[in-house]
CSV table of C-alpha atoms and ligand atoms in Angstrom, one decimal:
chain,number,residue,atom,x,y,z
M,1,UNK,CA,-22.6,14.0,18.0
M,2,UNK,CA,-22.6,10.3,19.7
M,3,UNK,CA,-19.7,8.2,18.1
M,4,UNK,CA,-22.2,5.4,17.3
M,5,UNK,CA,-24.1,7.8,15.0
M,6,UNK,CA,-21.2,8.7,12.9
M,7,UNK,CA,-21.0,7.4,9.3
M,8,UNK,CA,-24.3,5.5,9.5
M,9,UNK,CA,-24.5,4.7,6.1
M,10,UNK,CA,-23.3,1.2,5.4
M,11,UNK,CA,-19.8,1.2,3.3
M,12,UNK,CA,-19.6,-1.0,0.4
M,13,UNK,CA,-16.7,-2.9,-0.1
M,14,UNK,CA,-16.1,-1.5,-3.7
M,15,UNK,CA,-12.3,-1.1,-3.8
M,16,UNK,CA,-11.9,-4.6,-2.5
M,17,UNK,CA,-14.2,-6.4,-4.9
M,18,UNK,CA,-12.5,-4.2,-7.8
M,19,UNK,CA,-9.0,-5.9,-6.7
M,20,UNK,CA,-10.6,-9.3,-6.0
M,21,UNK,CA,-12.0,-9.2,-9.8
M,22,UNK,CA,-8.9,-7.6,-11.3
M,23,UNK,CA,-6.8,-10.0,-9.6
M,24,UNK,CA,-8.7,-13.1,-10.9
M,25,UNK,CA,-7.1,-12.1,-14.7
M,26,UNK,CA,-3.3,-10.5,-14.2
M,27,UNK,CA,-1.2,-9.2,-11.1
M,28,UNK,CA,-1.9,-5.7,-10.0
M,29,UNK,CA,0.3,-2.6,-9.9
M,30,UNK,CA,-0.5,0.5,-7.8
M,31,UNK,CA,1.2,4.0,-7.8
M,32,UNK,CA,2.2,5.3,-4.6
M,33,UNK,CA,2.0,9.3,-4.5
M,34,UNK,CA,3.7,10.9,-1.7
M,35,UNK,CA,1.8,14.3,-1.4
M,36,UNK,CA,4.9,16.0,0.0
M,37,UNK,CA,6.5,15.7,-3.1
M,38,UNK,CA,4.9,17.6,-5.7
M,39,UNK,CA,2.0,19.9,-6.3
M,40,UNK,CA,-1.7,18.6,-6.6
M,41,UNK,CA,-1.8,19.1,-9.9
M,42,UNK,CA,1.4,17.4,-10.9
M,43,UNK,CA,0.0,14.1,-9.0
M,44,UNK,CA,-3.1,14.6,-10.8
M,45,UNK,CA,-1.3,14.7,-14.1
M,46,UNK,CA,1.0,11.7,-13.0
M,47,UNK,CA,-2.2,9.6,-11.9
M,48,UNK,CA,-3.9,10.3,-15.3
M,49,UNK,CA,-0.6,9.0,-17.2
M,50,UNK,CA,-0.1,5.8,-14.8
M,51,UNK,CA,-3.8,5.1,-15.3
M,52,UNK,CA,-3.5,5.0,-18.9
M,53,UNK,CA,-0.5,2.5,-18.5
M,54,UNK,CA,-2.3,-0.1,-16.7
M,55,UNK,CA,-1.7,0.9,-13.1
M,56,UNK,CA,-4.8,-0.3,-11.0
M,57,UNK,CA,-4.7,2.2,-8.2
M,58,UNK,CA,-3.3,5.1,-6.3
M,59,UNK,CA,-2.1,4.9,-3.0
M,60,UNK,CA,-1.4,8.4,-1.3
M,61,UNK,CA,0.9,8.6,1.7
M,62,UNK,CA,4.3,8.9,3.0
M,63,UNK,CA,6.4,8.4,6.1
M,64,UNK,CA,6.6,11.9,7.1
M,65,UNK,CA,3.0,12.8,8.0
M,66,UNK,CA,1.9,15.1,5.1
M,67,UNK,CA,0.2,18.2,5.9
M,68,UNK,CA,-3.6,17.9,5.8
M,69,UNK,CA,-4.1,20.7,3.2
M,70,UNK,CA,-1.6,19.1,1.0
M,71,UNK,CA,-3.0,15.6,1.4
M,72,UNK,CA,-6.7,16.6,0.7
M,73,UNK,CA,-6.1,18.9,-2.2
M,74,UNK,CA,-3.5,16.2,-3.9
M,75,UNK,CA,-6.5,13.7,-3.5
M,76,UNK,CA,-9.3,16.1,-4.7
M,77,UNK,CA,-6.9,17.1,-7.8
M,78,UNK,CA,-6.7,13.4,-8.6
M,79,UNK,CA,-10.0,12.6,-8.5
M,80,UNK,CA,-10.9,15.4,-10.7
M,81,UNK,CA,-8.7,13.9,-13.5
M,82,UNK,CA,-9.1,10.2,-13.1
M,83,UNK,CA,-11.7,7.5,-11.7
M,84,UNK,CA,-8.7,5.4,-10.6
M,85,UNK,CA,-9.4,4.4,-7.2
M,86,UNK,CA,-7.6,6.1,-4.5
M,87,UNK,CA,-6.3,4.2,-1.5
M,88,UNK,CA,-4.7,6.3,1.7
M,89,UNK,CA,-1.5,4.8,2.7
M,90,UNK,CA,-1.3,6.5,6.3
M,91,UNK,CA,1.8,6.8,8.4
M,92,UNK,CA,-0.4,7.8,11.4
M,93,UNK,CA,-4.2,9.0,12.0
M,94,UNK,CA,-3.2,12.3,10.3
M,95,UNK,CA,-2.8,10.5,6.9
M,96,UNK,CA,-6.7,9.8,6.8
M,97,UNK,CA,-8.6,12.0,4.4
M,98,UNK,CA,-12.3,11.9,3.7
M,99,UNK,CA,-11.8,12.6,-0.3
M,100,UNK,CA,-10.3,9.0,-0.7
M,101,UNK,CA,-12.3,5.9,-1.6
M,102,UNK,CA,-10.5,3.6,0.8
M,103,UNK,CA,-7.8,2.9,3.4
M,104,UNK,CA,-5.2,0.3,4.1
M,105,UNK,CA,-6.4,0.0,7.9
M,106,UNK,CA,-2.5,-1.2,8.7
M,107,UNK,CA,-1.0,-2.4,11.4
M,108,UNK,CA,2.8,-2.2,11.3
M,109,UNK,CA,3.4,-5.7,13.0
M,110,UNK,CA,7.4,-5.8,13.3
M,111,UNK,CA,7.6,-2.1,15.1
M,112,UNK,CA,8.4,-2.2,18.5
M,113,UNK,CA,6.2,0.9,19.3
M,114,UNK,CA,2.5,0.3,20.5
M,115,UNK,CA,1.8,3.5,18.6
M,116,UNK,CA,2.3,2.0,15.1
M,117,UNK,CA,0.6,-1.4,16.1
M,118,UNK,CA,-2.5,-0.4,17.9
M,119,UNK,CA,-2.5,3.3,18.9
M,120,UNK,CA,-2.5,5.2,15.6
M,121,UNK,CA,-5.5,2.8,14.5
M,122,UNK,CA,-7.5,3.5,17.5
M,123,UNK,CA,-7.3,7.1,16.7
M,124,UNK,CA,-7.9,6.6,12.8
M,125,UNK,CA,-10.8,4.3,13.2
M,126,UNK,CA,-13.2,7.1,14.4
M,127,UNK,CA,-12.1,9.0,11.4
M,128,UNK,CA,-12.5,5.8,8.9
M,129,UNK,CA,-16.1,5.6,10.4
M,130,UNK,CA,-17.1,9.5,10.4
M,131,UNK,CA,-15.7,9.7,6.8
M,132,UNK,CA,-17.3,6.5,5.3
M,133,UNK,CA,-14.0,4.9,4.0
M,134,UNK,CA,-13.8,1.5,3.2
M,135,UNK,CA,-11.2,-0.1,5.4
M,136,UNK,CA,-8.7,-2.8,3.8
M,137,UNK,CA,-7.3,-4.6,6.5
M,138,UNK,CA,-3.5,-5.0,6.1
M,139,UNK,CA,-0.6,-6.3,7.8
M,140,UNK,CA,2.4,-4.2,7.0
M,141,UNK,CA,6.0,-5.7,7.5
M,142,UNK,CA,9.2,-4.2,6.9
M,143,UNK,CA,11.9,-6.3,5.5
M,144,UNK,CA,15.7,-5.5,6.0
M,145,UNK,CA,17.0,-4.1,2.6
M,146,UNK,CA,20.7,-3.0,3.1
M,147,UNK,CA,20.2,0.2,4.9
M,148,UNK,CA,17.9,2.0,7.3
M,149,UNK,CA,15.0,3.4,5.3
M,150,UNK,CA,12.8,6.1,6.3
M,151,UNK,CA,9.9,3.7,7.2
M,152,UNK,CA,11.8,1.6,9.3
M,153,UNK,CA,13.2,4.3,11.2
M,154,UNK,CA,10.1,6.3,11.6
M,155,UNK,CA,8.0,2.9,12.4
M,156,UNK,CA,10.6,1.9,15.1
M,157,UNK,CA,11.0,-1.1,13.4
M,158,UNK,CA,12.5,-4.5,13.9
M,159,UNK,CA,13.4,-5.2,10.1
M,160,UNK,CA,12.5,-8.8,9.0
M,161,UNK,CA,16.3,-10.6,8.1
M,162,UNK,CA,16.7,-11.1,4.4
M,163,UNK,CA,18.0,-14.7,4.8
M,164,UNK,CA,15.0,-15.7,7.2
M,165,UNK,CA,11.8,-16.0,5.3
M,166,UNK,CA,10.7,-18.7,8.3
M,167,UNK,CA,10.5,-15.2,10.1
M,168,UNK,CA,8.3,-13.7,7.7
M,169,UNK,CA,6.0,-16.7,7.6
M,170,UNK,CA,5.3,-16.5,11.2
M,171,UNK,CA,4.0,-12.9,11.1
M,172,UNK,CA,1.9,-13.9,7.8
M,173,UNK,CA,0.5,-16.6,9.9
M,174,UNK,CA,-0.3,-14.2,12.7
M,175,UNK,CA,-2.0,-11.9,10.1
M,176,UNK,CA,-4.2,-14.7,8.6
M,177,UNK,CA,-5.1,-15.8,12.0
M,178,UNK,CA,-6.2,-12.2,12.7
M,179,UNK,CA,-8.2,-11.9,9.9
M,180,UNK,CA,-6.2,-9.4,7.9
M,181,UNK,CA,-6.7,-9.9,3.9
M,182,UNK,CA,-3.6,-7.7,2.6
M,183,UNK,CA,0.1,-8.5,3.5
M,184,UNK,CA,2.7,-6.0,2.7
M,185,UNK,CA,6.0,-7.0,2.3
M,186,UNK,CA,8.0,-3.7,2.2
M,187,UNK,CA,11.6,-3.1,1.6
M,188,UNK,CA,11.1,0.9,2.2
M,189,UNK,CA,11.0,3.6,-0.5
M,190,UNK,CA,14.2,3.8,-2.4
M,191,UNK,CA,15.2,0.8,-0.8
M,192,UNK,CA,18.9,-0.6,-1.8
M,193,UNK,CA,17.4,-4.4,-2.2
M,194,UNK,CA,14.0,-4.9,-2.8
M,195,UNK,CA,12.2,-7.8,-0.8
M,196,UNK,CA,13.9,-11.3,-1.5
M,197,UNK,CA,12.0,-13.6,-3.9
M,198,UNK,CA,12.3,-16.8,-1.5
M,199,UNK,CA,10.5,-14.4,1.2
M,200,UNK,CA,7.5,-13.7,-1.1
M,201,UNK,CA,7.1,-17.4,-1.9
M,202,UNK,CA,7.2,-18.3,1.5
M,203,UNK,CA,4.4,-15.6,2.4
M,204,UNK,CA,2.2,-16.3,-0.6
M,205,UNK,CA,2.4,-20.1,0.4
M,206,UNK,CA,1.0,-19.6,3.7
M,207,UNK,CA,-1.8,-17.3,2.9
M,208,UNK,CA,-5.7,-18.1,2.2
M,209,UNK,CA,-6.8,-17.7,-1.4
M,210,UNK,CA,-8.7,-14.9,-0.3
M,211,UNK,CA,-5.9,-12.9,0.5
M,212,UNK,CA,-3.5,-10.5,-1.6
M,213,UNK,CA,0.4,-10.4,-1.3
M,214,UNK,CA,1.8,-6.6,-1.9
M,215,UNK,CA,5.2,-6.1,-2.4
M,216,UNK,CA,7.3,-2.7,-2.7
M,217,UNK,CA,10.4,-0.8,-2.0
M,218,UNK,CA,13.3,-0.5,-4.2
M,219,UNK,CA,11.6,-1.8,-7.4
M,220,UNK,CA,13.3,0.0,-10.4
M,221,UNK,CA,13.2,-2.0,-13.4
M,222,UNK,CA,10.9,-4.3,-15.2
M,223,UNK,CA,12.9,-7.6,-14.6
M,224,UNK,CA,12.7,-7.3,-11.1
M,225,UNK,CA,9.1,-6.5,-10.8
M,226,UNK,CA,8.5,-9.6,-12.9
M,227,UNK,CA,10.6,-11.9,-10.6
M,228,UNK,CA,8.6,-10.4,-7.8
M,229,UNK,CA,5.1,-11.8,-9.6
M,230,UNK,CA,6.6,-14.9,-10.6
M,231,UNK,CA,7.6,-15.5,-6.9
M,232,UNK,CA,4.0,-14.8,-5.7
M,233,UNK,CA,3.2,-11.1,-5.4
M,234,UNK,CA,-0.4,-10.3,-6.0
M,235,UNK,CA,0.3,-6.3,-6.3
M,236,UNK,CA,3.4,-4.3,-7.0
M,237,UNK,CA,3.7,-0.9,-5.7
M,238,UNK,CA,6.1,1.5,-7.0
M,239,UNK,CA,6.6,5.1,-5.9
M,240,UNK,CA,10.4,6.6,-7.0
M,241,UNK,CA,10.6,5.4,-10.2
M,242,UNK,CA,8.1,7.6,-11.2
M,243,UNK,CA,9.6,10.7,-10.3
M,244,UNK,CA,12.8,9.4,-12.0
M,245,UNK,CA,12.3,7.5,-15.4
M,246,UNK,CA,8.5,7.5,-16.5
M,247,UNK,CA,9.6,5.2,-19.5
M,248,UNK,CA,10.5,2.7,-17.0
M,249,UNK,CA,7.4,2.8,-14.9
M,250,UNK,CA,5.7,2.1,-18.1
M,251,UNK,CA,8.1,-0.9,-18.8
M,252,UNK,CA,7.5,-2.3,-15.1
M,253,UNK,CA,3.8,-2.0,-15.3
M,254,UNK,CA,3.6,-4.1,-18.8
M,255,UNK,CA,5.9,-6.6,-16.9
M,256,UNK,CA,3.4,-7.2,-14.3
M,257,UNK,CA,0.6,-7.8,-16.6
M,258,UNK,CA,2.2,-10.5,-18.4
M,259,UNK,CA,1.0,-12.3,-15.2
G,301,LIG,C1,7.4,2.5,-0.4
G,301,LIG,O1,7.1,0.3,-1.5
G,301,LIG,C2,6.7,1.8,-1.6
G,301,LIG,O2,6.3,2.4,0.6
G,301,LIG,C3,7.3,2.3,-2.7
G,301,LIG,O3,8.9,2.2,-2.7
G,301,LIG,O4,9.8,4.1,-3.8
G,301,LIG,O5,11.3,2.3,-3.7
G,301,LIG,O6,9.0,2.5,-5.3
G,301,LIG,P1,10.0,3.1,-4.0
């Protein structure tokens, strides 16, 4: 089949509109589920729980390329249990599944490797079109967080120094001028320190009104989540805390929704 014939149906920006509409009233919380970490049915049960607690979307992905079969089965199981939007968060083109609603079509802008800057995207673009997935254009930026995280190591990253928000701003401006709608400041899963508030504030100040700032990595309590929202985050992502302390996750979501 010729490439231009793939996915001819026009993809509606449903998830983008959903995020935009929800953000008008409150900041958002996304739950990251790594398909390698639990069985599909457990992931589905978690998705159902977090939706009840007010989480706005499920991101599915991880730093290690999950086996396709786990990825697909996890997404299908989540879909059976809940109607919460499922956004792929792929670490390579093999993290793209036809069963999701949309995909963070992301470039790891502070990677030193062309693989994460553009090569995986070139391979993935054909899948996104063929599967009819809604792409959400995102700049992914990894911030120093105390020690080497899997994301920084696997992505061959030059992490943004914590004390230099101006470096982050330069990347944010580049992403804005390239037309990206989401900026993800990432400390890395299980990070020792989350993204600094000053960096969040500086990034947000330099973004357009129709752009969204995502912050994640190492957010383990409600006070920290609230601080990040106050500093300017539109969307907070948590992953690890769901496995460790679901009561705290509930508190985190509540704190984010206070605005
Ligand atoms: C990783 O930012 C996310 O991409 C989530 O991090 O697991 O530390 O919550 P945590």
